[in-house]
Short mmCIF file of C-alpha atoms and ligand atoms in Angstrom, two decimals:
data_model
loop_
_atom_site.label_atom_id
_atom_site.label_comp_id
_atom_site.label_asym_id
_atom_site.label_seq_id
_atom_site.Cartn_x
_atom_site.Cartn_y
_atom_site.Cartn_z
CA MET A 1 60.90 -139.24 -167.78
CA GLN A 2 64.54 -139.25 -168.81
CA GLN A 3 68.12 -138.64 -167.06
CA ALA A 4 69.57 -135.65 -168.94
CA ASP A 5 73.00 -134.28 -167.61
CA LEU A 6 71.74 -130.66 -168.05
CA LEU A 7 74.27 -129.09 -165.32
CA ARG A 8 77.13 -130.53 -167.52
CA ALA A 9 78.60 -127.03 -168.12
CA LEU A 10 78.47 -125.96 -164.94
CA PRO A 11 82.06 -125.38 -163.16
CA LYS A 12 82.87 -128.23 -160.75
CA ALA A 13 82.78 -127.27 -157.13
CA ARG A 14 85.74 -127.22 -155.24
CA ARG A 15 85.47 -129.21 -152.04
CA ASN A 16 87.58 -129.99 -149.06
CA ILE A 17 85.92 -133.11 -147.96
CA GLU A 18 88.57 -133.98 -144.97
CA ALA A 19 87.96 -130.47 -143.85
CA ARG A 20 84.30 -130.34 -143.95
CA ALA A 21 83.98 -133.92 -142.40
CA VAL A 22 86.20 -132.88 -139.42
CA ALA A 23 84.59 -129.65 -138.79
CA LYS A 24 81.11 -130.94 -139.12
CA ASP A 25 78.92 -130.91 -135.85
CA PRO A 26 75.24 -130.74 -134.75
CA ALA A 27 75.64 -127.00 -134.23
CA ILE A 28 77.03 -126.28 -137.68
CA ILE A 29 74.27 -128.52 -139.34
CA ALA A 30 71.52 -126.46 -137.38
CA VAL A 31 72.89 -123.55 -138.44
CA ALA A 32 73.27 -124.31 -142.26
CA LYS A 33 69.71 -125.39 -142.01
CA GLN A 34 68.49 -122.00 -141.55
CA TYR A 35 69.79 -120.99 -144.68
CA GLY A 36 71.01 -117.68 -143.82
CA GLU A 37 73.99 -115.45 -144.01
CA MET A 38 76.44 -118.45 -142.56
CA TYR A 39 75.07 -121.06 -145.03
CA TRP A 40 75.40 -118.56 -147.97
CA ASP A 41 78.30 -116.43 -147.17
CA GLY A 42 80.01 -117.70 -144.17
CA PRO A 43 83.01 -120.12 -143.53
CA ARG A 44 82.90 -122.92 -145.94
CA GLU A 45 82.00 -125.25 -143.24
CA TYR A 46 78.75 -124.03 -142.84
CA GLY A 47 77.96 -124.03 -146.63
CA TYR A 48 78.78 -122.13 -149.98
CA GLY A 49 81.53 -120.01 -148.30
CA GLY A 50 80.62 -117.11 -150.11
CA TYR A 51 78.14 -117.19 -153.24
CA ARG A 52 78.37 -114.06 -155.71
CA TYR A 53 77.01 -113.53 -159.12
CA ASP A 54 79.71 -114.60 -161.72
CA GLY A 55 77.72 -115.91 -164.73
CA ARG A 56 78.60 -119.36 -163.97
CA TRP A 57 74.96 -120.24 -165.07
CA ARG A 58 74.74 -118.87 -168.22
CA PRO A 59 76.11 -122.23 -170.32
CA VAL A 60 73.59 -124.08 -168.06
CA ALA A 61 71.05 -121.67 -169.01
CA ARG A 62 71.61 -122.24 -172.75
CA ASP A 63 71.34 -126.00 -172.41
CA LEU A 64 68.06 -125.77 -170.55
CA ILE A 65 66.73 -123.34 -173.32
CA SER A 66 67.79 -125.80 -176.03
CA HIS A 67 66.61 -129.06 -174.05
CA PHE A 68 63.07 -127.51 -173.48
CA ALA A 69 62.88 -125.62 -176.62
CA LEU A 70 62.06 -122.30 -174.59
CA LYS A 71 60.78 -119.39 -176.44
CA PRO A 72 60.27 -115.54 -175.47
CA GLY A 73 57.00 -115.26 -173.46
CA MET A 74 57.22 -118.75 -171.90
CA ARG A 75 57.19 -118.85 -168.10
CA VAL A 76 59.30 -121.07 -166.27
CA LEU A 77 59.65 -121.51 -162.23
CA ASP A 78 62.85 -122.19 -160.33
CA VAL A 79 61.89 -124.23 -157.30
CA GLY A 80 64.81 -123.44 -154.60
CA CYS A 81 66.13 -120.77 -156.61
CA GLY A 82 68.23 -119.57 -153.72
CA LYS A 83 69.84 -115.95 -154.82
CA GLY A 84 68.34 -116.31 -158.16
CA PHE A 85 71.52 -116.32 -160.38
CA LEU A 86 70.15 -118.90 -162.64
CA ILE A 87 67.04 -116.91 -163.20
CA LYS A 88 68.94 -113.81 -164.20
CA ASP A 89 70.75 -116.01 -166.56
CA LEU A 90 68.21 -117.81 -168.37
CA MET A 91 66.62 -114.26 -168.71
CA LEU A 92 70.08 -112.94 -170.31
CA GLU A 93 70.13 -115.87 -172.61
CA LEU A 94 66.73 -115.39 -173.91
CA PRO A 95 65.35 -112.20 -173.59
CA GLY A 96 61.56 -112.15 -173.13
CA LEU A 97 61.42 -115.55 -171.25
CA GLU A 98 59.50 -115.02 -167.92
CA VAL A 99 61.51 -116.64 -165.32
CA PHE A 100 60.25 -116.83 -161.70
CA GLY A 101 61.63 -118.19 -158.44
CA ILE A 102 60.49 -119.46 -155.17
CA ASP A 103 62.74 -120.44 -151.96
CA ILE A 104 62.66 -120.53 -147.98
CA SER A 105 65.51 -118.46 -147.83
CA LEU A 106 64.85 -114.91 -147.05
CA TYR A 107 68.44 -114.21 -146.82
CA ALA A 108 69.18 -115.67 -150.19
CA LEU A 109 65.92 -113.92 -151.86
CA ARG A 110 66.96 -110.32 -150.44
CA ARG A 111 70.23 -110.69 -152.18
CA CYS A 112 69.28 -111.43 -155.70
CA PRO A 113 70.57 -109.55 -158.52
CA GLU A 114 68.91 -106.06 -158.83
CA ASP A 115 67.37 -107.00 -162.27
CA ILE A 116 65.34 -109.83 -161.32
CA THR A 117 63.80 -108.25 -158.15
CA GLY A 118 60.13 -108.95 -158.05
CA ARG A 119 60.16 -112.36 -159.52
CA LEU A 120 60.97 -114.01 -156.59
CA LEU A 121 58.67 -115.64 -153.75
CA PHE A 122 59.30 -117.07 -150.26
CA GLY A 123 57.68 -120.31 -150.02
CA SER A 124 58.22 -124.17 -149.86
CA ALA A 125 59.06 -126.57 -152.55
CA ASP A 126 55.96 -128.95 -151.19
CA SER A 127 53.48 -126.23 -151.43
CA LEU A 128 53.61 -124.12 -154.59
CA PRO A 129 51.02 -121.16 -154.99
CA PHE A 130 50.35 -121.46 -158.29
CA PRO A 131 47.49 -123.00 -160.55
CA ASP A 132 47.85 -126.27 -162.42
CA GLY A 133 50.08 -125.93 -165.40
CA ALA A 134 51.06 -122.18 -164.57
CA PHE A 135 54.42 -122.70 -166.17
CA ASP A 136 55.80 -124.20 -169.72
CA CYS A 137 58.73 -125.49 -167.55
CA VAL A 138 59.87 -125.99 -163.61
CA LEU A 139 63.19 -126.70 -162.60
CA SER A 140 64.60 -127.63 -159.32
CA LEU A 141 68.29 -127.92 -158.72
CA ASN A 142 70.07 -129.22 -155.63
CA THR A 143 66.90 -128.57 -153.58
CA ILE A 144 64.39 -131.44 -153.12
CA HIS A 145 66.93 -133.56 -151.09
CA ASN A 146 66.44 -130.66 -148.38
CA LEU A 147 62.90 -131.90 -147.65
CA ALA A 148 62.16 -135.15 -145.51
CA ARG A 149 60.90 -137.98 -147.65
CA PRO A 150 57.14 -137.50 -147.58
CA ARG A 151 57.81 -133.74 -148.06
CA ALA A 152 60.04 -134.70 -151.11
CA VAL A 153 57.15 -136.70 -152.61
CA ARG A 154 54.75 -133.60 -152.28
CA ALA A 155 57.23 -131.27 -153.94
CA MET A 156 57.82 -133.58 -156.88
CA ALA A 157 53.87 -133.78 -157.20
CA GLU A 158 53.78 -130.01 -157.03
CA ILE A 159 56.35 -129.52 -159.96
CA GLN A 160 54.34 -132.24 -161.79
CA ARG A 161 51.02 -130.27 -161.26
CA LEU A 162 52.74 -126.90 -162.08
CA SER A 163 54.65 -128.28 -165.06
CA GLY A 164 52.67 -131.10 -166.98
CA GLY A 165 56.11 -132.85 -166.77
CA ARG A 166 57.99 -130.51 -168.77
CA ALA A 167 60.68 -130.22 -165.73
CA PHE A 168 63.70 -130.96 -164.81
CA VAL A 169 65.02 -132.11 -161.12
CA GLN A 170 68.33 -132.62 -159.95
CA VAL A 171 69.34 -134.05 -156.38
CA ASP A 172 72.04 -135.61 -154.46
CA SER A 173 72.62 -139.20 -154.83
CA TYR A 174 75.27 -141.82 -155.12
CA LEU A 175 76.03 -144.94 -156.97
CA THR A 176 78.40 -146.74 -154.61
CA PRO A 177 78.72 -147.25 -151.01
CA ALA A 178 82.02 -145.60 -151.25
CA GLN A 179 80.58 -142.43 -152.90
CA ARG A 180 77.55 -142.76 -150.05
CA GLU A 181 80.40 -142.23 -147.30
CA THR A 182 81.91 -139.25 -149.05
CA PHE A 183 78.40 -137.85 -149.55
CA GLU A 184 77.64 -138.34 -145.68
CA SER A 185 80.62 -136.73 -144.62
CA TRP A 186 80.32 -133.75 -146.85
CA VAL A 187 76.40 -133.19 -146.45
CA LEU A 188 74.81 -130.45 -143.99
CA THR A 189 71.31 -129.86 -144.94
CA ALA A 190 69.85 -133.08 -146.89
CA GLU A 191 66.93 -134.35 -145.11
CA PHE A 192 66.76 -137.31 -147.55
CA HIS A 193 68.94 -138.96 -149.81
CA ASP A 194 69.26 -142.35 -151.71
CA TYR A 195 70.71 -144.34 -154.63
CA PRO A 196 68.92 -143.61 -157.81
CA ASP A 197 66.43 -146.57 -157.36
CA GLY A 198 65.20 -144.93 -154.35
CA TRP A 199 64.97 -141.53 -155.83
CA LEU A 200 63.13 -143.06 -158.73
CA GLN A 201 60.80 -144.55 -156.24
CA VAL A 202 59.93 -140.92 -154.99
CA PHE A 203 59.29 -139.69 -158.57
CA THR A 204 57.20 -142.54 -159.30
CA GLU A 205 55.02 -142.13 -155.81
CA ALA A 206 54.60 -138.13 -156.66
CA GLY A 207 53.37 -139.19 -160.43
CA TYR A 208 56.48 -137.00 -161.56
CA ARG A 209 57.23 -137.52 -165.42
CA GLY A 210 59.85 -134.73 -165.89
CA ASP A 211 63.63 -135.17 -166.51
CA TYR A 212 66.45 -135.55 -163.73
CA ASP A 213 70.07 -136.17 -162.98
CA TRP A 214 72.01 -136.87 -159.86
CA THR A 215 74.72 -134.44 -158.26
CA ILE A 216 77.33 -137.12 -157.07
CA ILE A 217 80.33 -136.19 -155.13
CA GLY A 218 83.57 -137.92 -155.30
C1 LIG B 1 72.27 -126.06 -152.64
S1 LIG B 1 71.28 -124.88 -152.63
C2 LIG B 1 70.79 -124.73 -154.29
C3 LIG B 1 70.47 -123.36 -154.83
C4 LIG B 1 70.15 -123.26 -156.45
N1 LIG B 1 69.28 -124.31 -156.74
C5 LIG B 1 71.54 -123.65 -156.93
O1 LIG B 1 71.56 -124.73 -157.46
O2 LIG B 1 72.59 -123.09 -156.92
C6 LIG B 1 69.81 -125.31 -151.92
C7 LIG B 1 68.68 -124.27 -151.83
O3 LIG B 1 67.23 -125.10 -151.56
C8 LIG B 1 66.66 -124.33 -150.68
N2 LIG B 1 65.79 -124.81 -150.00
C9 LIG B 1 65.88 -125.69 -148.73
N3 LIG B 1 64.48 -126.03 -148.36
C10 LIG B 1 63.69 -125.77 -149.34
C11 LIG B 1 62.08 -125.95 -149.46
N4 LIG B 1 61.53 -126.57 -148.33
N5 LIG B 1 61.74 -125.01 -150.24
C12 LIG B 1 62.25 -124.28 -150.93
N6 LIG B 1 63.63 -124.19 -151.03
C13 LIG B 1 64.22 -124.87 -150.04
C14 LIG B 1 67.57 -123.30 -149.70
O4 LIG B 1 67.11 -122.22 -149.41
C15 LIG B 1 68.63 -123.24 -150.90
O5 LIG B 1 68.46 -121.97 -151.68
#
């Protein structure tokens, strides 16, 4: 298990933390947690503020392919794949790679790029409907913090079970009280978050042996 900065090539998100903090209320949070149209393509107060394919995941895909020495014919699963843009970019970067995704957002799954139709499944990270070792690599980016802690442990155990530890998980975290404060004024959907030590405890409880990194705001 090692920390690996595999999203380093992703353009930094533009965040107006103050505007989000002012707008945020229980009604907005409840709508965001439905992961429907408002979360993906509604105003920024509800989530992404409009999320369209623009190829931004291609350099990340290259880094993932190189880190895991992926080859055509290998099978990769993206847990919490959203609209499937990373899946498309992995397959563009390495033709013949077999990439699949799973997510609980029907809205997002129904808006995946046409060329990956049939590769996406509706389901939850803590109950992955595949046999042990079904994938050569499992990825989960900015998703596992959306489960409450016991379910996050189960999700990490599921990722370990399917991947044998050839996996990469990135979750929300913070290194200082000031970063925690910034995170808490921004966050809408996370059910569990902690300092890295708290997350490493989750990984250990799950028996997770894959790689990981933190998304830190501010
Ligand atoms: C911040 S988005 C990340 C999407 C994508 N991985 C990315 O990095 O662009 C969080 C994703 O987690 C998904 N999600 C939330 N709870 C989930 C669960 N229990 N199982 C699977 N996906 C979940 C949401 O639908 C959404 O696609």
